[in-house]
Every structure is written in C-alpha cells, then in structure tokens.
PDB file of C-alpha atoms in Angstrom:
ATOM      1  CA  MET A   1       0.321   0.414   0.375  1.00  0.00           C
ATOM      2  CA  LEU A   2       1.245   3.568  -0.317  1.00  0.00           C
ATOM      3  CA  ARG A   3       3.341   5.205   2.901  1.00  0.00           C
ATOM      4  CA  SER A   4      -0.952   7.141   4.180  1.00  0.00           C
ATOM      5  CA  LEU A   5      -1.651  10.649   4.136  1.00  0.00           C
ATOM      6  CA  VAL A   6      -0.125  10.987   8.082  1.00  0.00           C
ATOM      7  CA  GLY A   7      -2.012  11.402  10.862  1.00  0.00           C
ATOM      8  CA  SER A   8      -4.239  10.347   8.439  1.00  0.00           C
ATOM      9  CA  GLU A   9      -1.429   9.684   6.701  1.00  0.00           C
ATOM     10  CA  MET A  10      -1.618   8.785   2.721  1.00  0.00           C
ATOM     11  CA  CYS A  11       0.795   6.242   1.826  1.00  0.00           C
ATOM     12  CA  ILE A  12       0.757   4.356  -0.905  1.00  0.00           C
ATOM     13  CA  ARG A  13       4.737   3.061  -1.493  1.00  0.00           C
ATOM     14  CA  ASP A  14       4.491  -0.130  -0.251  1.00  0.00           C
ATOM     15  CA  SER A  15       2.008  -1.205  -3.437  1.00  0.00           C
ATOM     16  CA  ILE A  16       3.957   0.033  -5.919  1.00  0.00           C
ATOM     17  CA  ASN A  17       6.610  -2.297  -7.911  1.00  0.00           C
ATOM     18  CA  ALA A  18       7.577   0.103 -10.722  1.00  0.00           C
ATOM     19  CA  GLU A  19      11.719  -0.208 -11.737  1.00  0.00           C
ATOM     20  CA  TYR A  20      13.616   3.312 -11.265  1.00  0.00           C
ATOM     21  CA  GLY A  21      16.540   4.717 -13.429  1.00  0.00           C
ATOM     22  CA  VAL A  22      19.326   7.936 -13.259  1.00  0.00           C
ATOM     23  CA  ARG A  23      21.896   9.479 -14.711  1.00  0.00           C
ATOM     24  CA  SER A  24      25.523   8.789 -13.725  1.00  0.00           C
ATOM     25  CA  ILE A  25      25.918  12.736 -11.445  1.00  0.00           C
ATOM     26  CA  PRO A  26      27.118  12.888  -7.928  1.00  0.00           C
ATOM     27  CA  ALA A  27      26.030  11.026  -5.501  1.00  0.00           C
ATOM     28  CA  MET A  28      23.218  12.800  -3.422  1.00  0.00           C
ATOM     29  CA  ALA A  29      22.607  11.881   0.389  1.00  0.00           C
ATOM     30  CA  THR A  30      19.509   9.385   0.799  1.00  0.00           C
ATOM     31  CA  CYS A  31      17.028   9.597   3.147  1.00  0.00           C
ATOM     32  CA  ALA A  32      18.512   6.572   5.454  1.00  0.00           C
ATOM     33  CA  ASP A  33      21.836   9.402   5.646  1.00  0.00           C
ATOM     34  CA  ILE A  34      20.000  12.286   6.411  1.00  0.00           C
ATOM     35  CA  PHE A  35      17.913  10.483   9.126  1.00  0.00           C
ATOM     36  CA  SER A  36      21.008   8.596  10.505  1.00  0.00           C
ATOM     37  CA  GLY A  37      22.453  11.651  11.654  1.00  0.00           C
ATOM     38  CA  GLU A  38      24.986  11.242   9.277  1.00  0.00           C
ATOM     39  CA  TRP A  39      23.968  14.551   6.993  1.00  0.00           C
ATOM     40  CA  GLU A  40      22.575  16.851  10.019  1.00  0.00           C
ATOM     41  CA  GLU A  41      23.732  21.121   9.019  1.00  0.00           C
ATOM     42  CA  GLU A  42      21.632  22.283   6.135  1.00  0.00           C
ATOM     43  CA  GLU A  43      24.460  23.527   4.182  1.00  0.00           C
ATOM     44  CA  GLU A  44      26.000  20.283   3.667  1.00  0.00           C
ATOM     45  CA  LEU A  45      22.606  18.827   2.867  1.00  0.00           C
ATOM     46  CA  ALA A  46      21.746  22.150   0.373  1.00  0.00           C
ATOM     47  CA  ALA A  47      25.152  21.454  -1.297  1.00  0.00           C
ATOM     48  CA  SER A  48      24.303  18.087  -1.377  1.00  0.00           C
ATOM     49  CA  LEU A  49      21.183  19.105  -3.435  1.00  0.00           C
ATOM     50  CA  ALA A  50      23.156  21.674  -4.921  1.00  0.00           C
ATOM     51  CA  GLN A  51      26.125  19.536  -6.910  1.00  0.00           C
ATOM     52  CA  PHE A  52      23.426  16.997  -7.313  1.00  0.00           C
ATOM     53  CA  LEU A  53      21.535  19.294  -9.477  1.00  0.00           C
ATOM     54  CA  ALA A  54      24.309  21.013 -11.281  1.00  0.00           C
ATOM     55  CA  ALA A  55      27.031  19.372 -10.647  1.00  0.00           C
ATOM     56  CA  ASP A  56      28.525  22.074 -13.826  1.00  0.00           C
ATOM     57  CA  ASP A  57      26.797  25.182 -12.780  1.00  0.00           C
ATOM     58  CA  GLN A  58      29.219  26.971 -10.083  1.00  0.00           C
ATOM     59  CA  LYS A  59      26.975  29.544 -10.257  1.00  0.00           C
ATOM     60  CA  PHE A  60      24.019  28.064  -8.949  1.00  0.00           C
ATOM     61  CA  GLN A  61      25.973  26.060  -5.660  1.00  0.00           C
ATOM     62  CA  GLU A  62      27.494  29.907  -4.645  1.00  0.00           C
ATOM     63  CA  GLU A  63      23.854  30.951  -5.214  1.00  0.00           C
ATOM     64  CA  VAL A  64      22.945  28.038  -2.608  1.00  0.00           C
ATOM     65  CA  GLN A  65      25.696  28.230  -0.392  1.00  0.00           C
ATOM     66  CA  ALA A  66      24.925  31.935   0.180  1.00  0.00           C
ATOM     67  CA  LEU A  67      21.215  31.188   0.711  1.00  0.00           C
ATOM     68  CA  CYS A  68      21.595  28.897   3.163  1.00  0.00           C
ATOM     69  CA  THR A  69      24.156  30.217   5.547  1.00  0.00           C
ATOM     70  CA  LYS A  70      21.860  33.708   5.394  1.00  0.00           C
ATOM     71  CA  GLY A  71      18.915  31.165   6.153  1.00  0.00           C
ATOM     72  CA  GLN A  72      17.213  32.757   3.087  1.00  0.00           C
ATOM     73  CA  TRP A  73      15.253  29.805   2.627  1.00  0.00           C
ATOM     74  CA  SER A  74      12.590  30.909   0.921  1.00  0.00           C
ATOM     75  CA  GLY A  75      15.217  32.264  -2.383  1.00  0.00           C
ATOM     76  CA  LEU A  76      17.097  28.679  -1.465  1.00  0.00           C
ATOM     77  CA  LEU A  77      13.970  26.531  -2.459  1.00  0.00           C
ATOM     78  CA  GLN A  78      12.806  28.668  -5.243  1.00  0.00           C
ATOM     79  CA  LEU A  79      16.278  27.491  -6.767  1.00  0.00           C
ATOM     80  CA  PHE A  80      15.774  24.117  -5.996  1.00  0.00           C
ATOM     81  CA  VAL A  81      12.030  23.820  -7.258  1.00  0.00           C
ATOM     82  CA  ALA A  82      13.463  25.211 -10.510  1.00  0.00           C
ATOM     83  CA  LYS A  83      15.474  22.064 -11.213  1.00  0.00           C
ATOM     84  CA  VAL A  84      13.063  19.739  -9.942  1.00  0.00           C
ATOM     85  CA  PRO A  85      10.438  18.675 -13.492  1.00  0.00           C
ATOM     86  CA  VAL A  86      13.664  17.421 -15.652  1.00  0.00           C
ATOM     87  CA  VAL A  87      15.829  16.092 -12.433  1.00  0.00           C
ATOM     88  CA  LEU A  88      12.438  14.196 -11.303  1.00  0.00           C
ATOM     89  CA  GLU A  89      11.787  12.822 -15.247  1.00  0.00           C
ATOM     90  CA  THR A  90      15.297  11.618 -15.482  1.00  0.00           C
ATOM     91  CA  LEU A  91      15.571  10.057 -12.272  1.00  0.00           C
ATOM     92  CA  LEU A  92      11.810   8.610 -13.336  1.00  0.00           C
ATOM     93  CA  SER A  93      12.648   7.264 -16.525  1.00  0.00           C
ATOM     94  CA  PRO A  94      12.231   3.846 -17.017  1.00  0.00           C
ATOM     95  CA  GLU A  95      14.967   3.645 -19.085  1.00  0.00           C
ATOM     96  CA  ASN A  96      17.163   4.460 -16.806  1.00  0.00           C
ATOM     97  CA  GLU A  97      18.422   1.003 -14.622  1.00  0.00           C
ATOM     98  CA  ASP A  98      20.274   2.606 -11.770  1.00  0.00           C
ATOM     99  CA  GLU A  99      18.682   0.429  -8.660  1.00  0.00           C
ATOM    100  CA  ASN A 100      19.328   3.405  -5.910  1.00  0.00           C
ATOM    101  CA  ALA A 101      17.204   5.786  -7.588  1.00  0.00           C
ATOM    102  CA  ALA A 102      14.008   5.586  -5.527  1.00  0.00           C
ATOM    103  CA  SER A 103      16.276   6.502  -2.531  1.00  0.00           C
ATOM    104  CA  THR A 104      17.876   9.430  -4.656  1.00  0.00           C
ATOM    105  CA  VAL A 105      14.666  10.855  -5.030  1.00  0.00           C
ATOM    106  CA  ASP A 106      13.019  10.111  -1.752  1.00  0.00           C
ATOM    107  CA  GLY A 107      16.639  11.990  -0.241  1.00  0.00           C
ATOM    108  CA  ILE A 108      16.048  15.239  -2.885  1.00  0.00           C
ATOM    109  CA  PHE A 109      12.078  15.700  -1.199  1.00  0.00           C
ATOM    110  CA  SER A 110      13.057  15.262   2.186  1.00  0.00           C
ATOM    111  CA  VAL A 111      15.900  17.914   2.030  1.00  0.00           C
ATOM    112  CA  LEU A 112      12.782  20.405  -0.120  1.00  0.00           C
ATOM    113  CA  PHE A 113      10.179  19.381   2.420  1.00  0.00           C
ATOM    114  CA  ASN A 114      13.081  20.325   5.339  1.00  0.00           C
ATOM    115  CA  ILE A 115      13.814  23.415   3.491  1.00  0.00           C
ATOM    116  CA  CYS A 116       9.733  24.214   3.009  1.00  0.00           C
ATOM    117  CA  GLN A 117       9.096  24.037   6.712  1.00  0.00           C
ATOM    118  CA  LYS A 118      11.798  26.539   7.207  1.00  0.00           C
ATOM    119  CA  VAL A 119      10.271  29.212   5.207  1.00  0.00           C
ATOM    120  CA  PRO A 120       8.075  32.129   7.034  1.00  0.00           C
ATOM    121  CA  ALA A 121       4.275  30.743   8.178  1.00  0.00           C
ATOM    122  CA  ALA A 122       2.771  34.028   5.686  1.00  0.00           C
ATOM    123  CA  GLU A 123       4.352  32.340   3.007  1.00  0.00           C
ATOM    124  CA  ARG A 124       4.141  28.435   3.427  1.00  0.00           C
ATOM    125  CA  THR A 125       0.902  27.922   1.155  1.00  0.00           C
ATOM    126  CA  GLN A 126       2.586  29.550  -2.079  1.00  0.00           C
ATOM    127  CA  HIS A 127       6.075  27.609  -1.838  1.00  0.00           C
ATOM    128  CA  TRP A 128       4.154  24.033  -0.142  1.00  0.00           C
ATOM    129  CA  SER A 129       2.362  24.434  -3.422  1.00  0.00           C
ATOM    130  CA  SER A 130       5.299  24.913  -5.890  1.00  0.00           C
ATOM    131  CA  LEU A 131       7.309  21.865  -4.803  1.00  0.00           C
ATOM    132  CA  VAL A 132       3.813  20.665  -5.276  1.00  0.00           C
ATOM    133  CA  ALA A 133       3.878  21.750  -8.756  1.00  0.00           C
ATOM    134  CA  SER A 134       7.054  20.694  -9.864  1.00  0.00           C
ATOM    135  CA  VAL A 135       6.086  17.113  -8.996  1.00  0.00           C
ATOM    136  CA  VAL A 136       2.377  17.534 -11.018  1.00  0.00           C
ATOM    137  CA  GLY A 137       4.054  18.174 -14.165  1.00  0.00           C
ATOM    138  CA  LYS A 138       1.583  19.937 -16.407  1.00  0.00           C
ATOM    139  CA  GLU A 139      -1.877  20.715 -15.826  1.00  0.00           C
ATOM    140  CA  GLY A 140      -4.227  17.990 -17.300  1.00  0.00           C
ATOM    141  CA  SER A 141      -1.620  15.695 -18.736  1.00  0.00           C
ATOM    142  CA  SER A 142      -1.296  12.526 -17.652  1.00  0.00           C
ATOM    143  CA  ALA A 143       2.228  12.443 -16.102  1.00  0.00           C
ATOM    144  CA  SER A 144       5.391   9.493 -16.210  1.00  0.00           C
ATOM    145  CA  SER A 145       5.539   7.183 -13.099  1.00  0.00           C
ATOM    146  CA  PRO A 146       1.951   8.947 -11.758  1.00  0.00           C
ATOM    147  CA  GLN A 147       2.568   6.186  -8.321  1.00  0.00           C
ATOM    148  CA  THR A 148       6.350   7.248  -7.755  1.00  0.00           C
ATOM    149  CA  ARG A 149       4.713  11.363  -7.872  1.00  0.00           C
ATOM    150  CA  LEU A 150       1.887  10.471  -5.884  1.00  0.00           C
ATOM    151  CA  GLN A 151       3.802   9.083  -3.320  1.00  0.00           C
ATOM    152  CA  ILE A 152       5.618  12.518  -3.077  1.00  0.00           C
ATOM    153  CA  LEU A 153       2.901  14.490  -3.241  1.00  0.00           C
ATOM    154  CA  LEU A 154       1.181  12.572  -0.111  1.00  0.00           C
ATOM    155  CA  ASP A 155       4.655  12.573   1.495  1.00  0.00           C
ATOM    156  CA  ALA A 156       4.927  16.305   1.336  1.00  0.00           C
ATOM    157  CA  PHE A 157       1.504  16.578   2.696  1.00  0.00           C
ATOM    158  CA  ASN A 158       2.419  14.321   5.390  1.00  0.00           C
ATOM    159  CA  ALA A 159       5.508  16.766   5.940  1.00  0.00           C
ATOM    160  CA  ILE A 160       3.248  19.480   6.532  1.00  0.00           C
ATOM    161  CA  PRO A 161       2.499  21.090   9.627  1.00  0.00           C
ATOM    162  CA  SER A 162      -0.929  20.302  11.256  1.00  0.00           C
ATOM    163  CA  ASN A 163      -0.958  24.543  11.844  1.00  0.00           C
ATOM    164  CA  ALA A 164      -0.768  25.131   8.504  1.00  0.00           C
ATOM    165  CA  GLY A 165      -4.476  24.857   7.145  1.00  0.00           C
ATOM    166  CA  LYS A 166      -3.758  26.702   4.170  1.00  0.00           C
ATOM    167  CA  ALA A 167      -0.924  24.203   2.980  1.00  0.00           C
ATOM    168  CA  LEU A 168      -2.778  21.417   4.135  1.00  0.00           C
ATOM    169  CA  HIS A 169      -5.927  22.380   1.716  1.00  0.00           C
ATOM    170  CA  SER A 170      -3.849  23.679  -1.500  1.00  0.00           C
ATOM    171  CA  VAL A 171      -1.850  20.720  -1.100  1.00  0.00           C
ATOM    172  CA  PHE A 172      -5.247  17.839  -0.725  1.00  0.00           C
ATOM    173  CA  CYS A 173      -6.839  19.751  -3.395  1.00  0.00           C
ATOM    174  CA  ALA A 174      -3.745  19.467  -6.095  1.00  0.00           C
ATOM    175  CA  ILE A 175      -3.446  15.399  -4.563  1.00  0.00           C
ATOM    176  CA  VAL A 176      -6.647  14.865  -5.923  1.00  0.00           C
ATOM    177  CA  ASP A 177      -6.510  16.614  -9.082  1.00  0.00           C
ATOM    178  CA  PHE A 178      -3.809  15.120  -9.778  1.00  0.00           C
ATOM    179  CA  ALA A 179      -5.257  11.056  -9.025  1.00  0.00           C
ATOM    180  CA  ALA A 180      -7.869  11.955 -11.274  1.00  0.00           C
ATOM    181  CA  ALA A 181      -5.916  12.740 -13.913  1.00  0.00           C
ATOM    182  CA  ASN A 182      -4.003   9.829 -13.508  1.00  0.00           C
ATOM    183  CA  GLU A 183      -6.611   7.404 -12.645  1.00  0.00           C
ATOM    184  CA  THR A 184      -4.743   6.863  -9.339  1.00  0.00           C
ATOM    185  CA  VAL A 185      -8.003   8.018  -6.988  1.00  0.00           C
ATOM    186  CA  ASP A 186      -8.653   4.329  -5.871  1.00  0.00           C
ATOM    187  CA  LEU A 187      -4.903   4.601  -4.077  1.00  0.00           C
ATOM    188  CA  LEU A 188      -6.045   7.544  -2.033  1.00  0.00           C
ATOM    189  CA  THR A 189      -9.929   6.412  -0.935  1.00  0.00           C
ATOM    190  CA  PRO A 190      -9.441   3.838   2.110  1.00  0.00           C
ATOM    191  CA  GLN A 191      -8.058   7.317   3.918  1.00  0.00           C
ATOM    192  CA  LEU A 192     -10.104  10.445   2.488  1.00  0.00           C
ATOM    193  CA  GLU A 193     -12.956  10.689   4.740  1.00  0.00           C
ATOM    194  CA  HIS A 194     -10.232  10.823   7.662  1.00  0.00           C
ATOM    195  CA  VAL A 195      -9.083  13.662   5.815  1.00  0.00           C
ATOM    196  CA  VAL A 196     -11.924  15.578   5.272  1.00  0.00           C
ATOM    197  CA  ARG A 197     -12.772  15.017   8.965  1.00  0.00           C
ATOM    198  CA  ARG A 198      -9.034  16.140   9.694  1.00  0.00           C
ATOM    199  CA  SER A 199      -9.369  19.368   7.325  1.00  0.00           C
ATOM    200  CA  GLU A 200     -12.460  20.570   9.660  1.00  0.00           C
ATOM    201  CA  SER A 201     -10.041  22.349  11.753  1.00  0.00           C
ATOM    202  CA  TRP A 202      -8.035  23.812   8.961  1.00  0.00           C
ATOM    203  CA  GLY A 203      -9.990  26.943   9.157  1.00  0.00           C
ATOM    204  CA  LEU A 204     -11.342  26.644   5.257  1.00  0.00           C
ATOM    205  CA  ALA A 205     -14.045  29.194   4.245  1.00  0.00           C
ATOM    206  CA  ALA A 206     -17.333  27.945   3.592  1.00  0.00           C
ATOM    207  CA  LYS A 207     -17.111  28.528  -0.063  1.00  0.00           C
ATOM    208  CA  GLU A 208     -13.387  27.161   0.401  1.00  0.00           C
ATOM    209  CA  ARG A 209     -14.731  23.682   2.207  1.00  0.00           C
ATOM    210  CA  ARG A 210     -17.106  23.129  -0.278  1.00  0.00           C
ATOM    211  CA  GLU A 211     -15.534  23.358  -3.341  1.00  0.00           C
ATOM    212  CA  MET A 212     -13.297  20.891  -2.296  1.00  0.00           C
ATOM    213  CA  LEU A 213     -16.050  18.348  -1.687  1.00  0.00           C
ATOM    214  CA  MET A 214     -17.940  19.381  -5.089  1.00  0.00           C
ATOM    215  CA  LYS A 215     -13.930  17.955  -6.410  1.00  0.00           C
ATOM    216  CA  LEU A 216     -13.366  14.782  -4.197  1.00  0.00           C
ATOM    217  CA  ALA A 217     -17.158  14.311  -5.273  1.00  0.00           C
ATOM    218  CA  ARG A 218     -16.437  14.359  -8.982  1.00  0.00           C
ATOM    219  CA  ALA A 219     -12.461  12.645  -8.356  1.00  0.00           C
ATOM    220  CA  LEU A 220     -14.974   9.627  -6.679  1.00  0.00           C
ATOM    221  CA  LYS A 221     -17.968   9.415  -8.991  1.00  0.00           C
ATOM    222  CA  GLY A 222     -14.994   9.582 -12.433  1.00  0.00           C
ATOM    223  CA  ALA A 223     -13.319   6.898 -10.160  1.00  0.00           C
ATOM    224  CA  GLY A 224     -16.744   4.662 -10.325  1.00  0.00           C
ATOM    225  CA  ASN A 225     -16.767   4.978  -6.235  1.00  0.00           C
ATOM    226  CA  VAL A 226     -19.962   5.797  -5.953  1.00  0.00           C
ATOM    227  CA  GLU A 227     -20.918   5.149  -2.446  1.00  0.00           C
ATOM    228  CA  LEU A 228     -17.941   7.484  -1.048  1.00  0.00           C
ATOM    229  CA  ALA A 229     -18.809  10.180  -3.808  1.00  0.00           C
ATOM    230  CA  PHE A 230     -22.508  10.108  -2.654  1.00  0.00           C
ATOM    231  CA  THR A 231     -21.247  10.759   0.716  1.00  0.00           C
ATOM    232  CA  MET A 232     -19.345  13.664  -0.294  1.00  0.00           C
ATOM    233  CA  ILE A 233     -21.912  15.135  -1.983  1.00  0.00           C
ATOM    234  CA  VAL A 234     -23.843  15.153   0.718  1.00  0.00           C
ATOM    235  CA  LYS A 235     -21.679  16.485   2.919  1.00  0.00           C
ATOM    236  CA  PHE A 236     -21.224  19.450   0.487  1.00  0.00           C
ATOM    237  CA  LEU A 237     -24.883  19.586   0.245  1.00  0.00           C
ATOM    238  CA  SER A 238     -25.192  20.053   3.870  1.00  0.00           C
ATOM    239  CA  LEU A 239     -22.721  22.954   4.238  1.00  0.00           C
ATOM    240  CA  PHE A 240     -25.557  25.070   2.194  1.00  0.00           C
ATOM    241  CA  SER A 241     -28.084  27.174   4.531  1.00  0.00           C
ATOM    242  CA  ASP A 242     -30.835  30.065   4.010  1.00  0.00           C
ATOM    243  CA  GLY A 243     -29.469  32.916   2.438  1.00  0.00           C
ATOM    244  CA  ASP A 244     -26.736  30.776   0.408  1.00  0.00           C
ATOM    245  CA  GLN A 245     -26.589  31.092  -3.154  1.00  0.00           C
ATOM    246  CA  MET A 246     -28.161  27.527  -3.830  1.00  0.00           C
ATOM    247  CA  GLU A 247     -27.470  27.661  -8.394  1.00  0.00           C
ATOM    248  CA  ALA A 248     -24.177  26.171  -6.538  1.00  0.00           C
ATOM    249  CA  ALA A 249     -25.159  23.706  -5.213  1.00  0.00           C
ATOM    250  CA  LEU A 250     -28.293  22.513  -7.763  1.00  0.00           C
ATOM    251  CA  PRO A 251     -26.127  20.484 -10.180  1.00  0.00           C
ATOM    252  CA  LEU A 252     -24.637  17.900  -7.182  1.00  0.00           C
ATOM    253  CA  ALA A 253     -27.579  17.826  -5.373  1.00  0.00           C
ATOM    254  CA  VAL A 254     -29.831  16.491  -8.713  1.00  0.00           C
ATOM    255  CA  GLU A 255     -26.578  14.236  -9.208  1.00  0.00           C
ATOM    256  CA  ALA A 256     -27.485  12.997  -5.191  1.00  0.00           C
ATOM    257  CA  ALA A 257     -31.439  12.910  -5.613  1.00  0.00           C
ATOM    258  CA  VAL A 258     -30.523   9.741  -9.454  1.00  0.00           C
ATOM    259  CA  LEU A 259     -27.963   8.359  -7.777  1.00  0.00           C
ATOM    260  CA  ALA A 260     -30.499   7.368  -4.445  1.00  0.00           C
ATOM    261  CA  ILE A 261     -33.159   6.449  -7.397  1.00  0.00           C
ATOM    262  CA  GLN A 262     -30.602   4.187  -8.856  1.00  0.00           C
ATOM    263  CA  ASP A 263     -29.751   2.483  -5.462  1.00  0.00           C
ATOM    264  CA  PRO A 264     -32.620   3.540  -3.168  1.00  0.00           C
ATOM    265  CA  VAL A 265     -30.913   0.389  -0.657  1.00  0.00           C
ATOM    266  CA  GLY A 266     -26.993   1.731  -0.496  1.00  0.00           C
ATOM    267  CA  HIS A 267     -27.972   5.471  -0.793  1.00  0.00           C
ATOM    268  CA  ASP A 268     -30.121   6.881   2.030  1.00  0.00           C
ATOM    269  CA  CYS A 269     -32.382   9.111   0.598  1.00  0.00           C
ATOM    270  CA  ALA A 270     -33.400  10.093   4.363  1.00  0.00           C
ATOM    271  CA  GLN A 271     -30.561  11.652   4.197  1.00  0.00           C
ATOM    272  CA  LEU A 272     -31.168  14.551   1.678  1.00  0.00           C
ATOM    273  CA  LEU A 273     -34.079  14.769   2.967  1.00  0.00           C
ATOM    274  CA  ARG A 274     -32.729  16.066   6.267  1.00  0.00           C
ATOM    275  CA  LEU A 275     -30.879  18.625   4.388  1.00  0.00           C
ATOM    276  CA  SER A 276     -32.337  21.909   4.412  1.00  0.00           C
ATOM    277  CA  LEU A 277     -31.720  22.906   0.948  1.00  0.00           C
ATOM    278  CA  ILE A 278     -33.811  20.601   0.031  1.00  0.00           C
ATOM    279  CA  HIS A 279     -36.519  21.787   1.558  1.00  0.00           C
ATOM    280  CA  ILE A 280     -35.909  25.340  -0.015  1.00  0.00           C
TER     281      ILE A 280
END
C-alpha cells in the first residue's frame, strides 16, 4: 500500500513495484543518510542537493551556499524547485536502471520538505504549492510514473505542519486533481473520509470547503466509487443554508437524487430529505 496521508497519513509506496533509473551524476544523500544523522547540517544537505542538481554550474552552487548561510529559505527553495521537473523526469524514466533511484528521489524531497518547513509562516502555502506543482507536471495531462509522483505528493502533505491549514488544503486539492487526471483515485479512497474530517481544523471558509468536497465528489464518481461520491455530495449539500446561493448546489443535488433513486438500498434517501437545502 502507498505510504498514507500521515496523521491520516496518506501512503501508497509499499504497493508500488516500479522500475527506476538514474543518470550518472554525483551522489545525493538518501533518506537513510539524512535520518541516521550522517547529514545533519542544512548547509551540507543544501550543498549535496546543489551538486546533484547542477554539478557543472558553479554560480548556482555559490548562490545556494550564500542563501543557505543567510538562512534565506524562500530564495533557496525557489532555486531548487526550478530544477526539480527535469531531474525528476530523468530519475523516473523507465530507460534508467540505477537501483538507487528511488532512494535518491526520497533524499531530494526530504531536503526540500525540510526547507519548506523553515520558510516564514505567511509564505507556506505559496512554497508548498510551488513544490507540488514541480512534481505534478503539466496541468491536465497524464504524468510519467504517476504512482511514484502521487507518493511524493502524499509525502509532501504529511510533511506540512498541522497548523498550516491553508497549505494542507492547497496540497490536498492538488493531490485529488493529480489522482483524478492519472486514474489513481482508488489508491486514496481508504483514507479520504478521515482527511475530510481532519480538514475541519484547517480554518477553511465555507466556499473553500464546498469546492473541496465538490472536487472529491467529482473525482470519486469518475473513478467509479459511487458510494463514497454520494457521501461527499451529501457533505457538500449540508454546507448550504438559507441565504446562500443555491444555484451552485443544484447540479450535485440533482446527481445525489439520481444516485439515491438508482440505488435506494445503497444510498439513504433520508439523508437528502433531512438537508435544509432540499426544502428550500
């Protein structure tokens, strides 16, 4: 199974048996190196990553060293993230055969997650979203090695501090979009309800919460999980009350009614009838 949404925590890694490869480039610290304490200093980790990403670019490495020395984590992260798409594509290419590629990917993102945790609180959402975008690739298109990329996204979600609700929301929505575009929603479904419950502590506005639930409902229905899609639709509809713009709820209200009629045993019509929206 994938490493889970942690806390919830998302995880899929253990179910993946993909082949990895890597070009011939300087060694990057692996997760084992990092967490064993062998690579304790941020400057060491940043220098290792800079050497890996741009071994022949002395100016890049000097910029990294200067930013790291000054503790300018936002600028450092921007430099690294700009390099991620090409390097990740190389590492995940089926043409590569290096057996250490998976550990290399883990090492790279362990360093990047560590830097993300150091950026100012006001910039968290921006930088976590930027890092995630570098993993996702082109919006609306299928990605190479989608399960591995999905696991990286889940690891990113798990690395975000629990008090960074906006960042958690942004990354979670990106995960759902990526899974829907790459037909991997089924890998997330065991933990989605738990994450939705956790999201109540993220400090979301009602509109943000509705949009998130609508996104989930659409993704789940597209993946053929009608039962859980119905559950998300009911949660979505329950957030509407007198005074809200009901036009936004109408399409999913109709879908919920159709699902309940098609399968009255599997879907509780009484749930819909208890919603104030249905009586308006």
